[in-house]
């Protein structure tokens, strides 16, 4: 979450940060779209589901790299995980007096890291479940079986030796997917509550890159 001008401790003003840069905005909405597709609109195990999972891996890798080399507000150093600061921020929010921050506020920062961790673990368990096969390979195998070529099932039998590990990965995958949806709902609610407390729309900069309508 970003800030506007406000009185500082010395009675001065805190300069407003630059709007969220295009890469931050694009990766944010691509991941939101991916979560919506795979959780609500798509069937688990389908080629599209796997395609979306690989896209999430790529987008997440780009965003994490941007957290090292990107603009100030996008870097990890701008919003380090700080549980105590997050608690203080939540208390101030409940009192209706949250502080402005140049990047994510401390509570928002913890949410960002939690979402990233969930996405990474969901992707890893997805790779285990599919033997890290590409979506193209999976689609080709399904097309071959549909056409009557059962030879691909032989390799599937070989991969079934790790069935127990895959079952565990599948359970973890489902639990984390549900947790991700819960975190996303809390994230949206948090943005709404803080927007009201600060008296400005925190969603607009992530949509348009501008704080003005």
Coordinates of N, CA and C in Angstrom, one line a residue:
X1 N 0.8 -1.2 0.0 CA 0.0 0.0 0.0 C 0.9 1.2 0.0
X2 N 0.4 2.3 -0.6 CA 1.3 3.4 -0.8 C 0.8 4.7 0.0
X3 N 1.5 5.7 -0.1 CA 1.1 6.9 0.8 C 1.0 8.1 0.0
X4 N 0.2 9.1 0.6 CA 0.1 10.4 0.1 C 0.8 11.3 1.1
X5 N 0.8 12.6 0.9 CA 1.4 13.5 1.8 C 0.7 13.5 3.2
X6 N 1.6 13.5 4.2 CA 1.0 13.5 5.6 C 2.1 14.1 6.5
X7 N 1.7 14.7 7.6 CA 2.6 15.4 8.5 C 3.6 14.3 9.0
X8 N 4.9 14.7 9.1 CA 5.9 13.8 9.6 C 6.1 14.0 11.1
X9 N 7.1 13.3 11.7 CA 7.3 13.5 13.1 C 7.8 14.9 13.4
X10 N 8.5 15.5 12.5 CA 9.0 16.8 12.7 C 8.1 17.9 12.2
X11 N 6.9 17.6 11.8 CA 5.9 18.6 11.4 C 6.0 18.9 9.9
X12 N 6.9 18.2 9.2 CA 7.0 18.4 7.8 C 6.1 17.5 7.0
X13 N 6.4 17.2 5.8 CA 5.5 16.4 5.0 C 6.3 15.2 4.4
X14 N 5.7 14.1 4.3 CA 6.3 12.9 3.7 C 5.9 12.9 2.2
X15 N 6.9 13.0 1.3 CA 6.6 13.1 -0.1 C 5.9 11.8 -0.6
X16 N 4.9 11.9 -1.4 CA 4.2 10.7 -1.9 C 5.1 9.9 -2.8
X17 N 5.0 8.6 -2.7 CA 5.9 7.7 -3.5 C 5.4 7.8 -5.0
X18 N 6.3 7.2 -5.9 CA 5.8 7.0 -7.2 C 4.7 6.0 -7.3
X19 N 3.9 6.1 -8.3 CA 2.8 5.0 -8.5 C 3.5 3.7 -8.6
X20 N 2.7 2.6 -8.4 CA 3.3 1.3 -8.6 C 3.7 1.2 -10.1
X21 N 4.9 0.6 -10.3 CA 5.4 0.6 -11.7 C 4.6 -0.5 -12.5
X22 N 4.7 -0.4 -13.8 CA 3.9 -1.3 -14.6 C 4.2 -2.8 -14.4
X23 N 5.4 -3.2 -14.1 CA 5.7 -4.6 -13.9 C 5.0 -5.1 -12.6
X24 N 5.0 -4.3 -11.6 CA 4.3 -4.7 -10.3 C 2.8 -4.9 -10.6
X25 N 2.3 -3.9 -11.3 CA 0.8 -4.0 -11.6 C 0.5 -5.2 -12.5
X26 N 1.3 -5.4 -13.5 CA 1.0 -6.5 -14.4 C 1.1 -7.9 -13.7
X27 N 2.2 -8.1 -13.0 CA 2.4 -9.4 -12.3 C 1.3 -9.6 -11.2
X28 N 0.9 -8.5 -10.5 CA -0.2 -8.6 -9.5 C -1.5 -9.1 -10.2
X29 N -1.9 -8.5 -11.3 CA -3.2 -8.9 -11.9 C -3.1 -10.2 -12.6
X30 N -1.9 -10.6 -13.2 CA -1.7 -11.9 -13.8 C -1.9 -13.0 -12.8
X31 N -1.3 -12.8 -11.6 CA -1.5 -13.8 -10.5 C -2.9 -13.9 -10.0
X32 N -3.5 -12.7 -9.9 CA -5.0 -12.7 -9.5 C -5.8 -13.4 -10.5
X33 N -5.6 -13.2 -11.8 CA -6.3 -13.9 -12.8 C -6.0 -15.4 -12.8
X34 N -4.8 -15.8 -12.6 CA -4.4 -17.2 -12.5 C -5.1 -17.9 -11.3
X35 N -5.2 -17.2 -10.2 CA -5.9 -17.8 -9.0 C -7.3 -18.0 -9.3
X36 N -7.9 -17.0 -10.0 CA -9.3 -17.1 -10.3 C -9.6 -18.2 -11.3
X37 N -8.7 -18.4 -12.3 CA -8.9 -19.4 -13.3 C -8.8 -20.8 -12.7
X38 N -7.7 -21.0 -12.0 CA -7.5 -22.4 -11.5 C -8.3 -22.7 -10.3
X39 N -8.8 -21.8 -9.6 CA -9.7 -22.1 -8.4 C -11.1 -22.1 -8.7
X40 N -11.6 -21.3 -9.6 CA -13.0 -21.2 -9.9 C -13.5 -21.7 -11.2
X41 N -12.8 -21.3 -12.3 CA -13.2 -21.6 -13.6 C -12.7 -22.8 -14.3
X42 N -11.6 -23.3 -13.8 CA -10.9 -24.4 -14.5 C -10.9 -25.7 -13.7
X43 N -10.8 -26.8 -14.4 CA -10.8 -28.1 -13.7 C -9.4 -28.6 -13.4
X44 N -9.2 -29.0 -12.1 CA -7.9 -29.4 -11.7 C -7.4 -30.6 -12.5
X45 N -6.1 -30.5 -12.9 CA -5.5 -31.6 -13.7 C -5.6 -31.4 -15.2
X46 N -6.4 -30.4 -15.7 CA -6.6 -30.2 -17.1 C -5.3 -29.5 -17.6
X47 N -5.1 -29.6 -19.0 CA -4.0 -28.9 -19.6 C -4.0 -27.4 -19.3
X48 N -5.1 -26.8 -19.3 CA -5.2 -25.4 -18.9 C -4.7 -25.1 -17.5
X49 N -5.1 -26.0 -16.6 CA -4.7 -25.8 -15.2 C -3.2 -25.9 -15.1
X50 N -2.6 -26.8 -15.8 CA -1.1 -26.9 -15.8 C -0.5 -25.7 -16.4
X51 N -1.1 -25.3 -17.6 CA -0.5 -24.1 -18.2 C -0.5 -22.9 -17.3
X52 N -1.6 -22.7 -16.6 CA -1.8 -21.6 -15.6 C -0.7 -21.7 -14.5
X53 N -0.5 -22.9 -14.0 CA 0.4 -23.2 -13.0 C 1.8 -22.8 -13.4
X54 N 2.2 -23.2 -14.6 CA 3.5 -22.8 -15.2 C 3.6 -21.3 -15.3
X55 N 2.5 -20.6 -15.7 CA 2.6 -19.2 -15.9 C 2.8 -18.5 -14.5
X56 N 2.1 -19.1 -13.5 CA 2.3 -18.5 -12.2 C 3.8 -18.6 -11.7
X57 N 4.4 -19.7 -12.0 CA 5.8 -19.9 -11.7 C 6.7 -18.8 -12.4
X58 N 6.4 -18.6 -13.7 CA 7.2 -17.6 -14.4 C 7.0 -16.2 -13.9
X59 N 5.7 -15.9 -13.6 CA 5.4 -14.5 -13.1 C 5.9 -14.3 -11.7
X60 N 5.8 -15.3 -10.9 CA 6.4 -15.2 -9.5 C 7.9 -15.0 -9.6
X61 N 8.6 -15.7 -10.5 CA 10.0 -15.6 -10.6 C 10.4 -14.2 -11.0
X62 N 9.6 -13.7 -12.0 CA 9.9 -12.3 -12.4 C 9.7 -11.3 -11.3
X63 N 8.6 -11.5 -10.6 CA 8.3 -10.5 -9.5 C 9.4 -10.6 -8.4
X64 N 9.8 -11.8 -8.1 CA 10.8 -11.9 -7.0 C 12.2 -11.3 -7.5
X65 N 12.5 -11.4 -8.8 CA 13.7 -10.8 -9.3 C 13.5 -9.3 -9.2
X66 N 12.3 -8.8 -9.6 CA 12.1 -7.4 -9.5 C 12.2 -6.8 -8.1
X67 N 11.9 -7.7 -7.1 CA 12.1 -7.3 -5.7 C 13.5 -7.0 -5.3
X68 N 14.5 -7.4 -6.2 CA 15.9 -7.2 -6.0 C 16.4 -6.0 -6.8
X69 N 15.9 -5.9 -8.1 CA 16.5 -4.9 -9.0 C 15.5 -3.8 -9.4
X70 N 14.3 -3.9 -8.9 CA 13.3 -3.0 -9.3 C 13.3 -1.6 -8.6
X71 N 12.3 -0.8 -8.9 CA 12.3 0.5 -8.2 C 12.2 0.4 -6.7
X72 N 12.4 1.5 -6.0 CA 12.4 1.4 -4.5 C 11.2 0.8 -3.9
X73 N 10.0 1.2 -4.3 CA 8.8 0.7 -3.7 C 8.5 -0.8 -4.0
X74 N 9.2 -1.3 -5.0 CA 8.9 -2.7 -5.4 C 9.9 -3.7 -4.7
X75 N 11.0 -3.1 -4.1 CA 12.0 -3.9 -3.6 C 11.7 -4.5 -2.2
X76 N 12.2 -5.7 -1.9 CA 12.0 -6.3 -0.6 C 12.4 -5.4 0.5
X77 N 13.4 -4.6 0.3 CA 13.9 -3.7 1.4 C 12.9 -2.7 1.8
X78 N 11.9 -2.4 0.9 CA 10.9 -1.4 1.2 C 9.8 -2.0 2.0
X79 N 9.6 -3.3 2.1 CA 8.6 -3.9 2.9 C 9.0 -5.2 3.5
X80 N 10.0 -5.1 4.4 CA 10.5 -6.4 5.1 C 9.5 -7.0 6.0
X81 N 9.5 -8.3 6.1 CA 8.5 -8.9 7.0 C 8.8 -8.5 8.5
X82 N 7.8 -7.9 9.1 CA 8.0 -7.4 10.5 C 6.7 -7.6 11.3
X83 N 6.6 -8.8 11.9 CA 5.3 -9.1 12.6 C 5.0 -8.1 13.7
X84 N 5.9 -7.6 14.5 CA 5.6 -6.6 15.5 C 5.1 -5.3 14.9
X85 N 5.7 -4.9 13.8 CA 5.2 -3.7 13.2 C 3.9 -3.9 12.6
X86 N 3.6 -5.1 12.1 CA 2.3 -5.4 11.5 C 1.2 -5.3 12.6
X87 N 1.5 -5.8 13.8 CA 0.6 -5.8 14.9 C 0.3 -4.3 15.3
X88 N 1.4 -3.5 15.4 CA 1.2 -2.1 15.7 C 0.3 -1.4 14.6
X89 N 0.5 -1.8 13.4 CA -0.3 -1.2 12.3 C -1.7 -1.6 12.4
X90 N -2.0 -2.8 12.8 CA -3.4 -3.3 12.9 C -4.0 -2.6 14.1
X91 N -3.3 -2.4 15.2 CA -3.9 -1.7 16.3 C -4.2 -0.2 15.9
X92 N -3.3 0.4 15.2 CA -3.6 1.8 14.7 C -4.8 1.8 13.7
X93 N -4.9 0.8 12.9 CA -6.0 0.7 12.0 C -7.3 0.5 12.7
X94 N -7.3 -0.3 13.7 CA -8.6 -0.5 14.5 C -9.0 0.8 15.2
X95 N -8.0 1.6 15.6 CA -8.3 2.9 16.2 C -8.6 4.0 15.2
X96 N -8.5 3.6 13.9 CA -8.9 4.6 12.8 C -7.8 5.5 12.5
X97 N -6.5 5.2 12.9 CA -5.4 6.1 12.7 C -4.2 5.4 12.1
X98 N -4.4 4.7 11.0 CA -3.2 4.0 10.4 C -2.2 5.0 9.8
X99 N -0.9 4.7 9.8 CA 0.1 5.5 9.2 C 0.2 5.2 7.7
X100 N 0.7 6.2 7.0 CA 0.9 6.0 5.6 C 2.3 5.4 5.4
X101 N 2.5 4.6 4.4 CA 3.8 4.0 4.1 C 4.1 4.1 2.6
X102 N 5.4 4.2 2.3 CA 5.8 4.5 0.9 C 5.6 3.2 0.1
X103 N 5.6 2.1 0.7 CA 5.3 0.8 0.0 C 4.2 0.1 0.7
X104 N 4.2 -1.2 0.8 CA 3.2 -1.9 1.5 C 3.3 -1.6 3.0
X105 N 2.2 -1.4 3.7 CA 2.3 -1.3 5.1 C 2.8 -2.6 5.8
X106 N 3.2 -2.6 7.0 CA 3.7 -3.9 7.6 C 2.8 -5.1 7.5
X107 N 1.5 -4.8 7.8 CA 0.5 -5.9 7.7 C 0.4 -6.4 6.2
X108 N 0.3 -5.5 5.3 CA 0.3 -5.8 3.9 C 1.5 -6.6 3.4
X109 N 2.6 -6.2 4.0 CA 3.9 -6.9 3.6 C 3.9 -8.3 4.0
X110 N 3.4 -8.6 5.3 CA 3.3 -10.0 5.7 C 2.3 -10.8 4.8
X111 N 1.2 -10.1 4.4 CA 0.3 -10.8 3.5 C 0.9 -11.1 2.2
X112 N 1.7 -10.2 1.7 CA 2.4 -10.4 0.4 C 3.3 -11.6 0.5
X113 N 4.1 -11.7 1.5 CA 5.0 -12.8 1.7 C 4.3 -14.1 1.9
X114 N 3.2 -14.1 2.6 CA 2.4 -15.3 2.8 C 1.8 -15.8 1.5
X115 N 1.3 -14.8 0.6 CA 0.7 -15.2 -0.7 C 1.8 -15.8 -1.6
X116 N 3.0 -15.1 -1.6 CA 4.1 -15.6 -2.4 C 4.5 -17.0 -2.0
X117 N 4.6 -17.2 -0.7 CA 5.0 -18.6 -0.2 C 3.9 -19.6 -0.6
X118 N 2.7 -19.3 -0.4 CA 1.6 -20.2 -0.8 C 1.7 -20.5 -2.3
X119 N 1.9 -19.5 -3.1 CA 2.0 -19.7 -4.6 C 3.1 -20.6 -4.9
X120 N 4.3 -20.4 -4.3 CA 5.5 -21.2 -4.6 C 5.3 -22.6 -4.2
X121 N 4.7 -22.9 -3.0 CA 4.5 -24.3 -2.6 C 3.4 -24.9 -3.4
X122 N 2.4 -24.2 -3.8 CA 1.4 -24.8 -4.7 C 2.0 -25.2 -6.0
X123 N 2.9 -24.4 -6.5 CA 3.5 -24.7 -7.8 C 4.4 -25.9 -7.7
X124 N 5.2 -25.9 -6.6 CA 6.1 -27.1 -6.4 C 5.3 -28.4 -6.3
X125 N 4.3 -28.4 -5.4 CA 3.5 -29.6 -5.3 C 2.8 -30.0 -6.6
X126 N 2.4 -29.0 -7.4 CA 1.9 -29.2 -8.7 C 2.9 -29.9 -9.6
X127 N 4.1 -29.5 -9.6 CA 5.2 -30.1 -10.4 C 5.4 -31.5 -9.9
X128 N 5.3 -31.8 -8.6 CA 5.5 -33.2 -8.2 C 4.3 -34.0 -8.7
X129 N 3.1 -33.5 -8.6 CA 2.0 -34.3 -9.1 C 2.0 -34.6 -10.6
X130 N 2.6 -33.7 -11.4 CA 2.7 -33.9 -12.8 C 4.0 -34.4 -13.3
X131 N 4.9 -34.8 -12.4 CA 6.3 -35.2 -12.7 C 7.0 -34.1 -13.6
X132 N 6.6 -32.8 -13.3 CA 7.2 -31.7 -13.9 C 7.1 -31.7 -15.5
X133 N 6.1 -32.5 -15.9 CA 5.8 -32.5 -17.4 C 5.2 -31.2 -17.8
X134 N 5.6 -30.8 -19.0 CA 5.1 -29.5 -19.6 C 3.6 -29.7 -19.9
X135 N 2.9 -28.6 -20.0 CA 1.4 -28.7 -20.5 C 1.3 -29.3 -21.8
X136 N 2.3 -29.0 -22.7 CA 2.3 -29.6 -24.1 C 2.3 -31.1 -24.0
X137 N 3.3 -31.6 -23.2 CA 3.4 -33.1 -23.1 C 2.1 -33.7 -22.5
X138 N 1.6 -33.1 -21.5 CA 0.3 -33.6 -20.9 C -0.8 -33.7 -22.0
X139 N -0.9 -32.6 -22.7 CA -2.0 -32.5 -23.7 C -1.7 -33.5 -24.8
X140 N -0.5 -33.7 -25.2 CA -0.2 -34.8 -26.2 C -0.5 -36.2 -25.8
X141 N -0.2 -36.4 -24.5 CA -0.5 -37.8 -23.9 C -2.0 -38.0 -23.9
X142 N -2.8 -37.0 -23.5 CA -4.2 -37.2 -23.4 C -4.8 -37.3 -24.8
X143 N -4.3 -36.6 -25.8 CA -4.7 -36.7 -27.2 C -4.4 -38.1 -27.7
X144 N -3.2 -38.7 -27.3 CA -2.8 -40.0 -27.8 C -3.8 -41.1 -27.3
X145 N -4.1 -41.0 -26.0 CA -5.0 -41.9 -25.4 C -6.4 -41.8 -26.0
X146 N -6.8 -40.6 -26.3 CA -8.1 -40.4 -26.9 C -8.2 -41.0 -28.3
X147 N -7.0 -41.0 -28.9 CA -6.9 -41.5 -30.3 C -6.7 -43.0 -30.3
X148 N -6.6 -43.7 -29.1 CA -6.4 -45.1 -29.1 C -5.0 -45.6 -28.9
X149 N -4.0 -44.6 -28.7 CA -2.6 -45.0 -28.5 C -2.4 -45.2 -27.0
X150 N -2.4 -46.4 -26.6 CA -2.3 -46.7 -25.2 C -0.8 -46.8 -24.7
X151 N 0.1 -46.6 -25.6 CA 1.5 -46.8 -25.3 C 2.0 -45.8 -24.2
X152 N 1.4 -44.6 -24.2 CA 1.8 -43.6 -23.3 C 1.5 -44.0 -21.8
X153 N 0.5 -45.0 -21.7 CA 0.2 -45.4 -20.3 C 1.3 -46.2 -19.7
X154 N 2.2 -46.7 -20.5 CA 3.4 -47.5 -20.0 C 4.3 -46.6 -19.2
X155 N 4.5 -45.4 -19.7 CA 5.4 -44.4 -19.0 C 4.6 -43.9 -17.8
X156 N 3.3 -43.9 -17.9 CA 2.5 -43.5 -16.7 C 2.6 -44.5 -15.6
X157 N 2.7 -45.8 -15.9 CA 2.9 -46.8 -14.9 C 4.3 -46.7 -14.2
X158 N 5.3 -46.3 -15.0 CA 6.6 -46.1 -14.4 C 6.6 -44.9 -13.4
X159 N 5.9 -43.9 -13.8 CA 5.8 -42.7 -12.9 C 5.0 -43.0 -11.6
X160 N 4.1 -44.0 -11.7 CA 3.2 -44.3 -10.6 C 4.0 -44.9 -9.4
X161 N 5.3 -45.2 -9.6 CA 6.1 -45.8 -8.5 C 6.1 -44.8 -7.3
X162 N 6.0 -43.5 -7.6 CA 6.1 -42.4 -6.6 C 4.7 -42.0 -6.2
X163 N 3.8 -43.0 -6.2 CA 2.4 -42.7 -6.0 C 2.1 -42.1 -4.6
X164 N 2.8 -42.6 -3.6 CA 2.6 -42.2 -2.2 C 3.0 -40.7 -2.1
X165 N 4.2 -40.4 -2.7 CA 4.6 -39.0 -2.6 C 3.7 -38.1 -3.3
X166 N 3.1 -38.6 -4.4 CA 2.2 -37.7 -5.2 C 0.9 -37.5 -4.4
X167 N 0.5 -38.5 -3.7 CA -0.8 -38.4 -2.9 C -0.6 -37.3 -1.8
X168 N 0.6 -37.4 -1.2 CA 0.9 -36.3 -0.2 C 0.9 -35.0 -0.8
X169 N 1.6 -34.9 -2.0 CA 1.7 -33.6 -2.7 C 0.3 -33.1 -3.1
X170 N -0.6 -34.0 -3.5 CA -1.9 -33.6 -3.8 C -2.7 -33.0 -2.7
X171 N -2.6 -33.7 -1.5 CA -3.3 -33.2 -0.3 C -2.7 -31.8 0.1
X172 N -1.4 -31.7 0.1 CA -0.8 -30.4 0.4 C -1.3 -29.3 -0.6
X173 N -1.3 -29.7 -1.8 CA -1.7 -28.8 -2.9 C -3.1 -28.3 -2.7
X174 N -4.0 -29.2 -2.3 CA -5.4 -28.8 -2.1 C -5.6 -27.9 -0.9
X175 N -4.9 -28.2 0.2 CA -4.9 -27.4 1.4 C -4.4 -26.0 1.2
X176 N -3.2 -25.9 0.5 CA -2.6 -24.6 0.2 C -3.5 -23.8 -0.8
X177 N -4.1 -24.5 -1.7 CA -5.0 -23.8 -2.6 C -6.2 -23.1 -1.9
X178 N -6.7 -23.9 -0.9 CA -7.8 -23.3 -0.1 C -7.3 -22.2 0.8
X179 N -6.1 -22.3 1.3 CA -5.5 -21.3 2.1 C -5.3 -20.0 1.3
X180 N -4.8 -20.2 0.1 CA -4.6 -19.1 -0.8 C -5.8 -18.3 -1.0
X181 N -6.9 -19.0 -1.2 CA -8.2 -18.3 -1.4 C -8.6 -17.5 -0.2
X182 N -8.4 -18.1 1.0 CA -8.7 -17.4 2.2 C -7.8 -16.1 2.4
X183 N -6.5 -16.3 2.1 CA -5.6 -15.2 2.2 C -6.0 -14.1 1.2
X184 N -6.4 -14.5 0.0 CA -6.8 -13.5 -1.0 C -8.0 -12.7 -0.5
X185 N -8.9 -13.4 0.1 CA -10.1 -12.7 0.6 C -9.8 -11.7 1.7
X186 N -8.9 -12.2 2.6 CA -8.4 -11.3 3.7 C -7.7 -10.1 3.1
X187 N -6.9 -10.3 2.1 CA -6.2 -9.2 1.4 C -7.1 -8.2 0.8
X188 N -8.1 -8.6 0.1 CA -9.1 -7.7 -0.5 C -9.9 -6.9 0.6
X189 N -10.2 -7.6 1.7 CA -10.9 -7.0 2.8 C -10.0 -5.9 3.5
X190 N -8.7 -6.3 3.6 CA -7.8 -5.3 4.2 C -7.6 -4.1 3.4
X191 N -7.6 -4.2 2.1 CA -7.5 -3.1 1.2 C -8.7 -2.2 1.3
X192 N -9.9 -2.8 1.4 CA -11.1 -2.0 1.6 C -11.1 -1.3 2.9
X193 N -10.8 -2.0 4.0 CA -10.8 -1.3 5.3 C -9.8 -0.2 5.4
X194 N -8.6 -0.4 4.9 CA -7.5 0.6 4.9 C -7.9 1.8 4.0
X195 N -8.5 1.5 2.9 CA -8.9 2.6 2.0 C -9.9 3.5 2.7
X196 N -10.8 2.9 3.4 CA -11.8 3.7 4.2 C -11.1 4.5 5.3
X197 N -10.2 3.9 6.0 CA -9.5 4.5 7.1 C -8.6 5.7 6.6
X198 N -8.0 5.5 5.5 CA -7.1 6.6 5.0 C -7.8 7.6 4.1
X199 N -9.1 7.3 3.8 CA -9.9 8.2 3.0 C -9.5 8.3 1.5
X200 N -8.9 7.3 1.0 CA -8.5 7.3 -0.4 C -8.5 5.9 -1.0
X201 N -8.6 5.7 -2.3 CA -8.8 4.5 -2.9 C -7.4 3.8 -3.1
X202 N -7.1 2.8 -2.4 CA -5.8 2.1 -2.5 C -5.7 1.2 -3.7
X203 N -6.9 0.9 -4.3 CA -6.9 0.0 -5.5 C -6.6 0.7 -6.7
X204 N -7.0 2.0 -6.8 CA -6.8 2.7 -8.1 C -5.3 2.7 -8.6
X205 N -4.3 3.0 -7.7 CA -2.9 3.0 -8.2 C -2.5 1.6 -8.8
X206 N -3.1 0.5 -8.3 CA -2.7 -0.8 -8.8 C -3.4 -1.0 -10.1
X207 N -4.5 -0.3 -10.4 CA -5.1 -0.5 -11.7 C -4.6 0.5 -12.7
X208 N -4.4 1.7 -12.4 CA -4.0 2.7 -13.4 C -2.6 3.3 -13.3
X209 N -2.0 3.0 -12.1 CA -0.6 3.6 -11.9 C -0.7 5.1 -11.5
X210 N -1.9 5.5 -11.2 CA -2.1 7.0 -10.8 C -3.0 7.1 -9.6
X211 N -2.7 8.1 -8.8 CA -3.5 8.3 -7.6 C -4.7 9.2 -7.9
X212 N -4.8 9.7 -9.1 CA -5.9 10.6 -9.4 C -6.9 9.8 -10.3
X213 N -8.2 10.2 -10.2 CA -9.2 9.6 -11.0 C -9.1 10.0 -12.4

